[in-house]
Coordinates of C-alpha atoms and ligand atoms in Angstrom, one line a residue:
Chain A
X2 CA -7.0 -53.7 69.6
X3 CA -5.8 -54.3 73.1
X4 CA -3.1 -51.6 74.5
X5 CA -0.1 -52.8 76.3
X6 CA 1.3 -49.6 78.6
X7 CA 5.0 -49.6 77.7
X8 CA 6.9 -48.5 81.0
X9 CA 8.5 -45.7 79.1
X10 CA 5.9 -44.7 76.3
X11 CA 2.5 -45.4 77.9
X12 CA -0.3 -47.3 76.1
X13 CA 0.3 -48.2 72.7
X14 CA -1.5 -50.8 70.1
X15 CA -0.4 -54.6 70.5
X16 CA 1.1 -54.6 66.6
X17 CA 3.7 -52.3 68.1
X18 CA 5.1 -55.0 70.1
X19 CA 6.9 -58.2 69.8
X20 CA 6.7 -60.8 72.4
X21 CA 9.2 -62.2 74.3
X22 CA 8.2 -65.3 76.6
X23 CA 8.9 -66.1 79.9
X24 CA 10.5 -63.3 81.8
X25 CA 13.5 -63.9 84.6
X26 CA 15.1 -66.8 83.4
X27 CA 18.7 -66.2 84.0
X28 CA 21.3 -67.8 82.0
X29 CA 23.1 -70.6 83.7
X30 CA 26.3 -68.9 86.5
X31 CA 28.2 -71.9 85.5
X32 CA 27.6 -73.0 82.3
X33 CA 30.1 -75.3 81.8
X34 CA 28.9 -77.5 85.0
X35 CA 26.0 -78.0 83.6
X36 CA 24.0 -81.5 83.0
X37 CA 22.5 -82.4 80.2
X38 CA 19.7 -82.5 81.8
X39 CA 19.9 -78.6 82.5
X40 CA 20.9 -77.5 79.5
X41 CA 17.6 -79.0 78.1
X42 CA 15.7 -77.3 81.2
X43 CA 17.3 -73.8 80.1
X44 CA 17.0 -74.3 76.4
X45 CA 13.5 -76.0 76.2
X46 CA 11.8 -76.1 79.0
X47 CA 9.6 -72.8 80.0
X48 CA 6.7 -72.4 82.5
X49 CA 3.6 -72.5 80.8
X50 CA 0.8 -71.3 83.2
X51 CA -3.2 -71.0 83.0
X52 CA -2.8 -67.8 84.6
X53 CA -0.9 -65.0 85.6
X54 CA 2.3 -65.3 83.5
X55 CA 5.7 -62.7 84.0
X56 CA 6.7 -62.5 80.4
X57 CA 8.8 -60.4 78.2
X58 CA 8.0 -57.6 75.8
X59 CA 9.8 -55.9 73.2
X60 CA 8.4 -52.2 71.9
X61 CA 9.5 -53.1 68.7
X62 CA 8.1 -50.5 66.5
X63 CA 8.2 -47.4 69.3
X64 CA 11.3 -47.3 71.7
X65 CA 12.3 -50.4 70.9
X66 CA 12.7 -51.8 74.9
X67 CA 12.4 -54.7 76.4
X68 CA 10.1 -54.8 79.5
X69 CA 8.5 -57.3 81.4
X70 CA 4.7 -58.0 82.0
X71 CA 2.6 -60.2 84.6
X72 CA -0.2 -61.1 82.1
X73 CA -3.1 -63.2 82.5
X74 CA -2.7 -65.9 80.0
X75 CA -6.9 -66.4 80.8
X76 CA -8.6 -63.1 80.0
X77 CA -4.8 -62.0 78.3
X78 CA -5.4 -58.9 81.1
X79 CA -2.1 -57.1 81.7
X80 CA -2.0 -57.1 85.4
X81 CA 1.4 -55.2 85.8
X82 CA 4.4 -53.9 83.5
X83 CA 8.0 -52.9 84.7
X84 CA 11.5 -52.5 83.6
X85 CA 13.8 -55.1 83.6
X86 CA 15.7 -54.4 86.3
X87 CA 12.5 -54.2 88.8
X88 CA 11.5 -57.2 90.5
X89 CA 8.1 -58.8 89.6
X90 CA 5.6 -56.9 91.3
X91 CA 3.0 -58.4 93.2
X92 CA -0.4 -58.7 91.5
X93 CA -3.7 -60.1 92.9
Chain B
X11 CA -43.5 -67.6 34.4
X12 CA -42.1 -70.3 34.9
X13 CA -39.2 -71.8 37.1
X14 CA -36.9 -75.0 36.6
X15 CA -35.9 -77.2 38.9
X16 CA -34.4 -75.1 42.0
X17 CA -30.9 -74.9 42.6
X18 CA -29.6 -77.6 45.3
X19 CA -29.1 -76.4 48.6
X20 CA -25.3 -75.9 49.6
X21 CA -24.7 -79.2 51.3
X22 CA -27.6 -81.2 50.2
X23 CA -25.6 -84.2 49.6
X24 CA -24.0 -84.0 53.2
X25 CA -26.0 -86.6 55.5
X26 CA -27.9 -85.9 58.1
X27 CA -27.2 -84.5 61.5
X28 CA -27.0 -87.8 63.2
X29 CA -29.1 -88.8 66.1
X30 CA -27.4 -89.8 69.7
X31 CA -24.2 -92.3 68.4
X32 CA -22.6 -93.1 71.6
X33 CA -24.2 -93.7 75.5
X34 CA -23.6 -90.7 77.8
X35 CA -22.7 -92.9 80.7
X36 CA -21.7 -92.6 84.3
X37 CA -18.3 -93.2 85.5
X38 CA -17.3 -96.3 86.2
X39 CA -15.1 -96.9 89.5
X40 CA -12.1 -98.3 87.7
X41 CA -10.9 -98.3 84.1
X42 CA -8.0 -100.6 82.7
X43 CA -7.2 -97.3 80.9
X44 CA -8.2 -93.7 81.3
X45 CA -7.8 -91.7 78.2
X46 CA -7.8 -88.1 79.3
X47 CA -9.2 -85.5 76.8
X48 CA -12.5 -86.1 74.4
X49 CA -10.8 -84.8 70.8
X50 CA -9.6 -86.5 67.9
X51 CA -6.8 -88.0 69.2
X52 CA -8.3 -89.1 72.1
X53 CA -11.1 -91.1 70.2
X54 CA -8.9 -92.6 68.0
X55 CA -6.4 -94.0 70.6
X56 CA -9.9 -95.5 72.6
X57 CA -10.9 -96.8 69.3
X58 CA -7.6 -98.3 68.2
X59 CA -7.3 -99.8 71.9
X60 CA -10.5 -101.3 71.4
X61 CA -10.3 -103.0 68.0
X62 CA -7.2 -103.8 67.3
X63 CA -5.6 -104.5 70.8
X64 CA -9.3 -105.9 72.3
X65 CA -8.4 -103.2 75.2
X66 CA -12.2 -102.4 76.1
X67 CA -12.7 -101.4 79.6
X68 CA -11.4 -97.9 78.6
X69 CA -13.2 -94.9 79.5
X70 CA -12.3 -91.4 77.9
X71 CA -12.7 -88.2 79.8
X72 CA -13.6 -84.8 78.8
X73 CA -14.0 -81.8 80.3
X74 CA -16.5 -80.3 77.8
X75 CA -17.9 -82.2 75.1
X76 CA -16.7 -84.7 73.0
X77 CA -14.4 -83.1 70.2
X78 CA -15.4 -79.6 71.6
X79 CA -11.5 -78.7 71.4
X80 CA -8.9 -78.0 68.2
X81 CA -11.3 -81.1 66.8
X82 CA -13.7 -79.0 66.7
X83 CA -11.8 -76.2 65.3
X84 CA -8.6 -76.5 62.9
X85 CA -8.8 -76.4 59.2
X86 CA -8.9 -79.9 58.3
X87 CA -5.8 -79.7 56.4
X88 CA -4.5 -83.3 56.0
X89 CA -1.1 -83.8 54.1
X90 CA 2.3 -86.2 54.5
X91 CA 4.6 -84.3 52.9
X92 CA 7.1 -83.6 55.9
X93 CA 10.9 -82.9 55.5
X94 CA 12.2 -85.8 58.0
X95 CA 12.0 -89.6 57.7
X96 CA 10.8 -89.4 61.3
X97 CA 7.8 -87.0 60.2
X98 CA 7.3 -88.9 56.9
X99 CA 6.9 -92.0 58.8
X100 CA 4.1 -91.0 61.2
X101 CA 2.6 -88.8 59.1
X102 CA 2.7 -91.3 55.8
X103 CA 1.2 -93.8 58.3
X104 CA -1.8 -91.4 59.2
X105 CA -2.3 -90.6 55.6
X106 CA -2.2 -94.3 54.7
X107 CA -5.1 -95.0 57.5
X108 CA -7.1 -91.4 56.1
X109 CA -7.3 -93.5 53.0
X110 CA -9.2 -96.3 54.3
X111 CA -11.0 -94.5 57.5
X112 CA -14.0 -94.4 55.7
X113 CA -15.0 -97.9 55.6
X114 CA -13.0 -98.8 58.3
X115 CA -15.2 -96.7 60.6
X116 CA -18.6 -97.5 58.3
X117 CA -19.3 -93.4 58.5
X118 CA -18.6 -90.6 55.9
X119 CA -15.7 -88.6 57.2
X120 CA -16.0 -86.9 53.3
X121 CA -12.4 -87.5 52.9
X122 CA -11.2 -86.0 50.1
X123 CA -7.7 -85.9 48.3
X124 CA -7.8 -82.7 46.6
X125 CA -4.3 -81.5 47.0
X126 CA -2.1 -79.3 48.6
X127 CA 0.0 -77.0 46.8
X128 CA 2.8 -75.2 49.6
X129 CA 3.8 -72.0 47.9
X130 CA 7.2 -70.7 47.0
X131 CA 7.9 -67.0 46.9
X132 CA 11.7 -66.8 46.9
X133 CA 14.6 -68.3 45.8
X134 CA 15.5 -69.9 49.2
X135 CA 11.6 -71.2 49.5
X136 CA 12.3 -72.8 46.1
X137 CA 15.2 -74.4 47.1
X138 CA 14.0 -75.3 50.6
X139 CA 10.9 -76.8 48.4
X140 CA 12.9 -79.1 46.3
X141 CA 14.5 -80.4 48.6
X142 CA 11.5 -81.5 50.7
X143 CA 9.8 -82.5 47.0
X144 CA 12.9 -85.2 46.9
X145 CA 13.0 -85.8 50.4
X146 CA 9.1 -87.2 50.2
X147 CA 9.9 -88.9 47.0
X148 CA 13.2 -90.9 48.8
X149 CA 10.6 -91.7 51.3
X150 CA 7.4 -92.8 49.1
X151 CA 5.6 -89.7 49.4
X152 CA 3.8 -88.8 46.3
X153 CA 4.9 -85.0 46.1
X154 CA 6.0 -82.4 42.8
X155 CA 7.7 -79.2 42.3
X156 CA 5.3 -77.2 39.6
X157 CA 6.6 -74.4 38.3
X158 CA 4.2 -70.8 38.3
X159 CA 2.1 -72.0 35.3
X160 CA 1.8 -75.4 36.7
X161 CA 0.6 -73.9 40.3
X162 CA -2.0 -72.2 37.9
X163 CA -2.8 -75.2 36.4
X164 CA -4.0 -76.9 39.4
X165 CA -5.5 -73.8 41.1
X166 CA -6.8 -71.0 38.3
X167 CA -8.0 -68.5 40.5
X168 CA -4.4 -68.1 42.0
X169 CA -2.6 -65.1 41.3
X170 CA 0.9 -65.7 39.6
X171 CA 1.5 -62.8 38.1
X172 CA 5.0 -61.2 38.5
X173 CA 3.7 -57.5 40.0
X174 CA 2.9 -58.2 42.8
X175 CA 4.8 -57.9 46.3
X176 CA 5.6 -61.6 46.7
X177 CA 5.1 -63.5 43.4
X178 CA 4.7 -67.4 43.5
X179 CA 7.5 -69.1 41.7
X180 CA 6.0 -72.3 41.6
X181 CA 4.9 -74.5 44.5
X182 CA 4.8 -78.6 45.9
X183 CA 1.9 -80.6 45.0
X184 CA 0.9 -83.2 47.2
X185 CA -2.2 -84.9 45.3
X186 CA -3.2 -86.9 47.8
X187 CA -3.5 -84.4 50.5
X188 CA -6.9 -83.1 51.2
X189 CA -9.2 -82.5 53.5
X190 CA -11.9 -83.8 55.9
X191 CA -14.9 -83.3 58.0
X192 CA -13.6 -83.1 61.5
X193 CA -16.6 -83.7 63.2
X194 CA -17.7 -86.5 61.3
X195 CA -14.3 -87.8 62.1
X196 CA -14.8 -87.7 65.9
X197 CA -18.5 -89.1 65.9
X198 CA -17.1 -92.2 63.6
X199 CA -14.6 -92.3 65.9
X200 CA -16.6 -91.9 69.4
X201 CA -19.6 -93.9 67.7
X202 CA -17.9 -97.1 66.6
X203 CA -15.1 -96.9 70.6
X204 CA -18.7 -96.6 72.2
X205 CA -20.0 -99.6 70.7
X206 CA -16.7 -101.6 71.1
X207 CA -17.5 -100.8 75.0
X208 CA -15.6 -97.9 75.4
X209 CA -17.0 -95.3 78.1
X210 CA -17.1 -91.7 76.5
X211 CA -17.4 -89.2 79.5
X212 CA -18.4 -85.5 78.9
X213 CA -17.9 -82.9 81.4
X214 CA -16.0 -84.8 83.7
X215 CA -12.7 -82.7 83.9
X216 CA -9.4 -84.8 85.2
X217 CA -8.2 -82.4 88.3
X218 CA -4.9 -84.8 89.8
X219 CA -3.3 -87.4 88.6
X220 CA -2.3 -90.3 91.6
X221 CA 1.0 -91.7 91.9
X222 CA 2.0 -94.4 94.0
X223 CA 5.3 -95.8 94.0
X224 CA 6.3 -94.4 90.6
X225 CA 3.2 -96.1 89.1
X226 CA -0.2 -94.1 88.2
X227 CA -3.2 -95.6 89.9
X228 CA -6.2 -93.5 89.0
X229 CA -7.5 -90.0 88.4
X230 CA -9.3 -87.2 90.3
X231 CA -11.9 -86.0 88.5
X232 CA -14.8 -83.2 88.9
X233 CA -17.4 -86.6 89.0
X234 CA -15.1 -88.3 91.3
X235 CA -11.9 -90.5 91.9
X236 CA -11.7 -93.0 89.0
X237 CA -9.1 -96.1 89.6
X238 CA -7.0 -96.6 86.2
X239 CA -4.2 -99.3 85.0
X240 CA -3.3 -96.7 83.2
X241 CA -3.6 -93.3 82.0
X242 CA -3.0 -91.7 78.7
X243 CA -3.1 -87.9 77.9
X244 CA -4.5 -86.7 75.0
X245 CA -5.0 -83.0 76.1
X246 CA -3.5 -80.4 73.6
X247 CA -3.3 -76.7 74.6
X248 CA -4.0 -78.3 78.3
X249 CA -1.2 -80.7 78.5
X250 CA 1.2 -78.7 80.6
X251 CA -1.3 -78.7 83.5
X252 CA -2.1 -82.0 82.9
X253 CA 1.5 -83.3 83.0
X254 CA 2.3 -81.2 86.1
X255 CA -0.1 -83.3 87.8
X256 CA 2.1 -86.0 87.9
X257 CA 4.9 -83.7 88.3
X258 CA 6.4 -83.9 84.7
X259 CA 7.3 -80.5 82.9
X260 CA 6.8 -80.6 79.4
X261 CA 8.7 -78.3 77.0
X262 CA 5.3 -77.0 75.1
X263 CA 4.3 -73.5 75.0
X264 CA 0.5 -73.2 74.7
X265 CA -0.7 -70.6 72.1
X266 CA -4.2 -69.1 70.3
X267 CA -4.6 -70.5 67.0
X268 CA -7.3 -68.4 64.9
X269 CA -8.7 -69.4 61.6
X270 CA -12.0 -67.6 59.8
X271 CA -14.3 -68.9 57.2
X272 CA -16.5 -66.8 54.9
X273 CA -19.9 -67.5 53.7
X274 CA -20.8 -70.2 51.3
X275 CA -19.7 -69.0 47.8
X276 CA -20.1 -71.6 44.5
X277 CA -16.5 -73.8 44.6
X278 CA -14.1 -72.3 43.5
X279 CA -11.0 -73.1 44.6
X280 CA -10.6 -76.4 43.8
X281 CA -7.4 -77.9 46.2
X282 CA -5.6 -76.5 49.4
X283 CA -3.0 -73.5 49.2
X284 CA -0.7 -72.6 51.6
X285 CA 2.2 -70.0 51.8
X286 CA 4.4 -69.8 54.9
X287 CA 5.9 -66.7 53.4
X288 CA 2.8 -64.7 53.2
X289 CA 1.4 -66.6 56.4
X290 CA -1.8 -67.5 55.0
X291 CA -3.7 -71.2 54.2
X292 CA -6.9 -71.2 52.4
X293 CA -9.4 -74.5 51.3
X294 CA -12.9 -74.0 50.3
X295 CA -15.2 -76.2 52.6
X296 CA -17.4 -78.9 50.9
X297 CA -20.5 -76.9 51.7
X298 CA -18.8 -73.9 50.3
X299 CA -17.2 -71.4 53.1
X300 CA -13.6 -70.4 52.2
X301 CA -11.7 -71.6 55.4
X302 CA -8.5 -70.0 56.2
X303 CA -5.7 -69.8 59.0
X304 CA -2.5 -68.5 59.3
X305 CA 0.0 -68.5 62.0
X306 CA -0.3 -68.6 65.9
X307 CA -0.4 -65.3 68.6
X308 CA 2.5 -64.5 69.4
X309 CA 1.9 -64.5 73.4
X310 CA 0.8 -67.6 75.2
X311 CA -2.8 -68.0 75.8
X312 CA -5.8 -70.5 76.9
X313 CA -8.1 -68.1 75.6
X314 CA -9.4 -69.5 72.8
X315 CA -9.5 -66.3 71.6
X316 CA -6.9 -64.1 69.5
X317 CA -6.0 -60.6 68.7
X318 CA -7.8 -59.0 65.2
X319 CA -4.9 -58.0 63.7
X320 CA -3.6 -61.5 62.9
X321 CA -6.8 -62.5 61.3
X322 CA -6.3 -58.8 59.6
X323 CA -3.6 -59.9 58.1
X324 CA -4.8 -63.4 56.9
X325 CA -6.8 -61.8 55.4
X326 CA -5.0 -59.2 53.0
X327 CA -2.1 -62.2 52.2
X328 CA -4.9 -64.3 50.8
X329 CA -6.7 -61.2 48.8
X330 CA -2.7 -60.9 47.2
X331 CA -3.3 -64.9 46.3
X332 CA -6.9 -64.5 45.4
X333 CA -7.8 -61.3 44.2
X334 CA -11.5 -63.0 43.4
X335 CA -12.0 -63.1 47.2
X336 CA -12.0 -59.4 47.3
X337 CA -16.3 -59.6 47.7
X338 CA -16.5 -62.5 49.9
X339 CA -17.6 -61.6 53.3
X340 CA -16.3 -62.8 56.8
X341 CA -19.2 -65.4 58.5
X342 CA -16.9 -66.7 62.0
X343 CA -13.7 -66.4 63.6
X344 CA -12.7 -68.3 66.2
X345 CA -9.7 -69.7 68.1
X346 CA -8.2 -73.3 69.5
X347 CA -5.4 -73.4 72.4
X348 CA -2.5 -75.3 70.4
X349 CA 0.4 -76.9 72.6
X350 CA 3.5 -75.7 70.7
X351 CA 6.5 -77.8 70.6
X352 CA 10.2 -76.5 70.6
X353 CA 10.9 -78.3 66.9
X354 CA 7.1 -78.0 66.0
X355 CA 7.1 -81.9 66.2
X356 CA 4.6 -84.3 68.5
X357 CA 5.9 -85.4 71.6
X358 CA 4.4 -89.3 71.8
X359 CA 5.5 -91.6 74.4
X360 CA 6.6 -93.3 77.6
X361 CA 6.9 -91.1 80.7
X362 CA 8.6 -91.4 84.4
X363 CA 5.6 -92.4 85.7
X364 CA 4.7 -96.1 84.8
X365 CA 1.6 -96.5 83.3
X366 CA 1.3 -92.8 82.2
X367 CA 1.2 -92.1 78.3
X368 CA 2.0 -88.9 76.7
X369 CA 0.8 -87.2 73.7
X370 CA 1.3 -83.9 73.2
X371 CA 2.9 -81.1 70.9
X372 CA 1.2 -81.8 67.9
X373 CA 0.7 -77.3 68.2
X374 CA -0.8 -76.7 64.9
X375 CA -1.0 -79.6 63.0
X376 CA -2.4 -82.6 64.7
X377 CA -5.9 -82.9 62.8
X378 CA -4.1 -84.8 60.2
X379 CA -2.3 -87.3 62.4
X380 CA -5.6 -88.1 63.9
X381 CA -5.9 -91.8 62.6
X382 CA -2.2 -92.2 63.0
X383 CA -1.7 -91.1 66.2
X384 CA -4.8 -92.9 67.6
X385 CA -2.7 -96.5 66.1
X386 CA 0.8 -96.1 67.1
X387 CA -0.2 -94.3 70.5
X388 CA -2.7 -97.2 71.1
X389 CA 0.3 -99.4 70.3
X390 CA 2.2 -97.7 72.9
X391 CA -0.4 -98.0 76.0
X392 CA -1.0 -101.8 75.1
X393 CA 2.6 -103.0 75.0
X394 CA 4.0 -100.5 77.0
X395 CA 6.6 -99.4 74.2
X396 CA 6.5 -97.3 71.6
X397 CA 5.3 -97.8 67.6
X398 CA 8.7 -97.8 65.6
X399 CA 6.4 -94.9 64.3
X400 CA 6.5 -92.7 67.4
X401 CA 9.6 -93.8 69.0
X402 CA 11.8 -90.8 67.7
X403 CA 9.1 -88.4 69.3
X404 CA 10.1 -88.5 73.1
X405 CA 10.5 -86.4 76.0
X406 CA 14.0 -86.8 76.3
X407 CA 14.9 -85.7 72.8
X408 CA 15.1 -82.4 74.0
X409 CA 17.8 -83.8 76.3
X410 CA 20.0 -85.7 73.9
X411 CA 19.2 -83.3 71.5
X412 CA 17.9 -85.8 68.5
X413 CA 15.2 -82.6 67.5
X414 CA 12.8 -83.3 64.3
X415 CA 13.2 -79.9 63.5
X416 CA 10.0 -79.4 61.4
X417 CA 9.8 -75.9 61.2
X418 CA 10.1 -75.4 57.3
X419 CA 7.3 -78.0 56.8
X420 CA 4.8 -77.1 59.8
X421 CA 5.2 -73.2 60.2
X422 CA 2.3 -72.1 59.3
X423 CA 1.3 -75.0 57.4
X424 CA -1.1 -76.9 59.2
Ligands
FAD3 C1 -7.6 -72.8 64.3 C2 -6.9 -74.2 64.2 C3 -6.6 -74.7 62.9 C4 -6.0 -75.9 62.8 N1 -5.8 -76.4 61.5 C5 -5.2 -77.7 61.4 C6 -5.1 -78.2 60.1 O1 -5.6 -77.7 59.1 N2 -4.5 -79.5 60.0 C7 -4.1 -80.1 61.1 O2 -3.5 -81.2 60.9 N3 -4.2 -79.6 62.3 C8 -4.8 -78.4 62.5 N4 -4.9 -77.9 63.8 C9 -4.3 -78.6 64.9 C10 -5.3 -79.7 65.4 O3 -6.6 -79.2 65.6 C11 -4.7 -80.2 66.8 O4 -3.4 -80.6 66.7 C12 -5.5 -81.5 67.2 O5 -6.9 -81.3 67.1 C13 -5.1 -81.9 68.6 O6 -5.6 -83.1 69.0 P1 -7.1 -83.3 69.6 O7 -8.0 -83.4 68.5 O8 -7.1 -84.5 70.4 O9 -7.2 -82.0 70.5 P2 -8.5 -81.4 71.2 O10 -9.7 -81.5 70.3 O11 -8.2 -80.0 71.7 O12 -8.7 -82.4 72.4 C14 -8.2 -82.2 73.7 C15 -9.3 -82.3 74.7 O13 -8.8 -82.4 76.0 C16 -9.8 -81.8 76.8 N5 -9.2 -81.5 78.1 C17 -8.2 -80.6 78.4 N6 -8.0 -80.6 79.7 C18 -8.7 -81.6 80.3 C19 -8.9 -82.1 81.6 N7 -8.2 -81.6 82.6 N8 -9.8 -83.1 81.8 C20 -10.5 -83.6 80.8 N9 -10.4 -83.2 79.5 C21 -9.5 -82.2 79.3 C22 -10.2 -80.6 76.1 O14 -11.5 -80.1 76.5 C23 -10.3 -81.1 74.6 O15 -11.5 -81.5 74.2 C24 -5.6 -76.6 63.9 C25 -5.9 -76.1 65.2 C26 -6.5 -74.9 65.3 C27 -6.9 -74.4 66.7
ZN4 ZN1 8.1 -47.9 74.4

């Protein structure tokens, strides 16, 4: 079973942890300005790359914190994890 | 001592594996359409294009090989029985077009309606299951509610007894579900589109899409630029990089799908079973492997590959169902890249680019829509509109918000 290194508990099995999608998508600063068309963007739409991927992760059944990952959504390799309130890191 | 006649061999009465059905030829410079992507639904829009709207100078391109994708690896799993007028109409359709494929195409696709009973294990699956049984019965769908015994009825090796963790209170019956051979189903496809004219190109892998004006005008592919009138996508878990090539974002998340078949065992489960509460599906293949599937990985993926635990799980939900499968070995696992949809319903249609067709989102459960899809989406390249069948499935629902939320009928039901 593949390990995911929680930022505050260290490796753990993948069963321990629910997934979260895309990472740093804010919700909207003015909401109520919004288009349609925006709404859908935030509500629906969500990057869906071949590739290196900054996603969310919950440690649902340890500390129960959300991180966030750069995974590769090719080899599912976890390239980097950090707290939320880190920028995403640069990865090769 | 003596012996009788030996037993048949698993599968005897399966034909042959065919010889070479279709050309393997070069690309052509120009196509009056370019179908991108080689699976099931690809084939069946080329074919459709081809005989019913005479649309022949059509070439499909594919990456791999032909029906090397999800065609090559769902669960066969063909049923109608949707909640929404909008599903039951496309999907009905499909169903409709399942029961003639046969002789349509002049191959054996070993079609066969053997049912599909969708579990209920509480009170608010019960109720959620009526109402779908009358919502397919308001719309022509043949579909039952059967009570525990009557689940047992049609399937005796099911477990209904009361102890255990999720008991089945009863289930709907679709009879005329069933299943089919998915291969056979492309090469009748690909065999009958090749000799209407249609080009079927292998490992030539669309890399751009060109634009000019707001109009598509060809392809860029890994065996050159091809010139096209038009071009339709028919790419599954890939159809978020295919789309971005013409600059549209699609709102379609693409996932692993696993599924895992055991080793041929005598039949003896006689129809389809599937339980979104348990999260497990299970057929038994005509040659005789069980086949079974369950839900999606969580995390997005172009693997084609999944994480154990999942098929772990499959696994022990269907030994609660079937305590006879306890001995039964596991032969294969294996995994497809599904293109998940926000309401786990198709997204078929016009785009912003003229002359580019979209069809996409079908996530789990697109094997069945196969015929279906291949018609109305056909319909929609030759006349430029949509088939009143796929008209509610655009982009821009997810703009004015008109969802088919299908959720309750698709889950994990193929
Ligand atoms: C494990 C599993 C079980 C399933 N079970 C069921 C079931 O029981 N019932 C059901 O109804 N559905 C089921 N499905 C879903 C079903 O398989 C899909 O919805 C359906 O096959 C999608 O349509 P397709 O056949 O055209 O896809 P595919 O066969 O995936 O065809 C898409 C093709 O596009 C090609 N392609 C991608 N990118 C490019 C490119 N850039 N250039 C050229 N070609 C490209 C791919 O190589 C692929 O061959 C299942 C799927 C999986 C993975
Ligand atoms: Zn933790």
């Amino acid at each position: 079973m593949q390990l995911i290194p929680c930022p505050w508990c260290g490796p753990r099995e993948e069963v321990e942890f629910h997934y979260g999608g895309q990472a740093h998508v804010a919700y909207p600063a003015e909401s109520a300005a919004l288009s349609d068309e925006e709404w859908a963007k935030f509500v629906f739409f969500r990057d869906n790359p071949r590739g290196p991927f900054a996603e969310r992760w919950s440690h649902a059944a340890g500390c129960r914190r959300w991180f966030n990952a750069v995974r590769d959504t090719r080899s599912y390799e976890l390239l980097a994890v950090y707290r939320p309130d880190q920028e995403r890191p640069v990865t090769t | 001592m003596t012996t009788g006649n030996p037993p048949a061999r698993p599968g005897a009465d399966l034909p042959d594996h065919p010889s070479f059905l279709w050309r393997n030829p070069d690309p052509a410079t120009s196509y009056d359409v370019v179908v991108v992507g080689g699976g099931g639904h690809g084939l069946a829009t080329a074919y459709y294009l081809a005989m019913v709207h005479g649309i022949t100078n059509v070439a499909v391109l594919e990456k791999g090989w032909l029906a090397g994708g999800n065609m090559a690896r769902n669960t066969t799993i063909i049923r109608s029985n949707y909640l929404w007028d909008e599903s039951s109409g496309i999907y009905e359709h499909a169903l409709k077009l399942w029961e003639g494929l046969e002789d349509e195409l002049g191959y054996p696709i070993l079609f066969d309606q053997r049912g599909v009973l969708n579990l209920a294990h509480s009170l608010q699956d019960v109720r959620d299951s009526v109402r779908r049984v009358n919502a397919n019965r308001l719309n022509g769908i043949d579909a039952e509610w059967l009570d525990a015994d009557g689940v047992k009825e049609v399937c005796p090796i099911i477990n209904v007894s009361p102890d255990v963790r999720y008991p089945v209170l009863g289930a709907t019956y679709q009879p005329r579900a069933g299943i089919a051979k998915h291969d056979y189903v492309a090469w009748g496809f690909a065999s009958v589109a090749d000799r209407l004219g249609v080009d079927l190109i292998q490992n030539c892998e669309v890399t751009g899409i060109e634009t000019a004006g707001g109009r598509v005008t060809g392809v860029n592919t890994t065996r050159g630029r091809i010139a096209a009138g038009k071009v339709a996508l028919c790419a599954s878990g890939h159809s978020s990089e295919l789309a971005a090539m013409a600059g549209i974002e699609l709102p379609v998340q693409s996932h692993p799908l696993q599924a895992l078949v055991s080793e041929l065992l005598e039949p003896v489960h006689p129809t389809v079973v599937m339980s979104n509460a348990v999260h497990v599906y299970v057929s038994q293949a005509h040659k005789g492997e069980l086949v079974m599937g369950a839900g999606i990985d969580s995390y997005n993926g172009y693997g084609q590959r999944g994480s154990f635990h999942i098929i772990e799980r499959q696994m022990s939900a269907s030994l609660e169902l079937f305590p006879i499968f306890a001995r039964a070995h596991v032969l294969r696992t294996w995994a497809g890249i599904v293109d998940v949809s926000p309401d786990a319903s198709p997204i078929i249609g016009l785009t912003p680019v003229d002359g580019l067709y979209l069809n996409c989102g079908w996530g789990t459960g697109g094997f069945k829509a196969t015929p279906g899809v291949g018609d109305c989406f056909a319909h929609t390249i030759a006349n430029d509109k949509p088939h009143p069948y796929n008209e509610p499935f655009t982009l821009e629902r997810f703009t004015t918000g008109a969802l088919v939320d299908e959720h309750g009928a698709a889950a994990v039901a193929h």
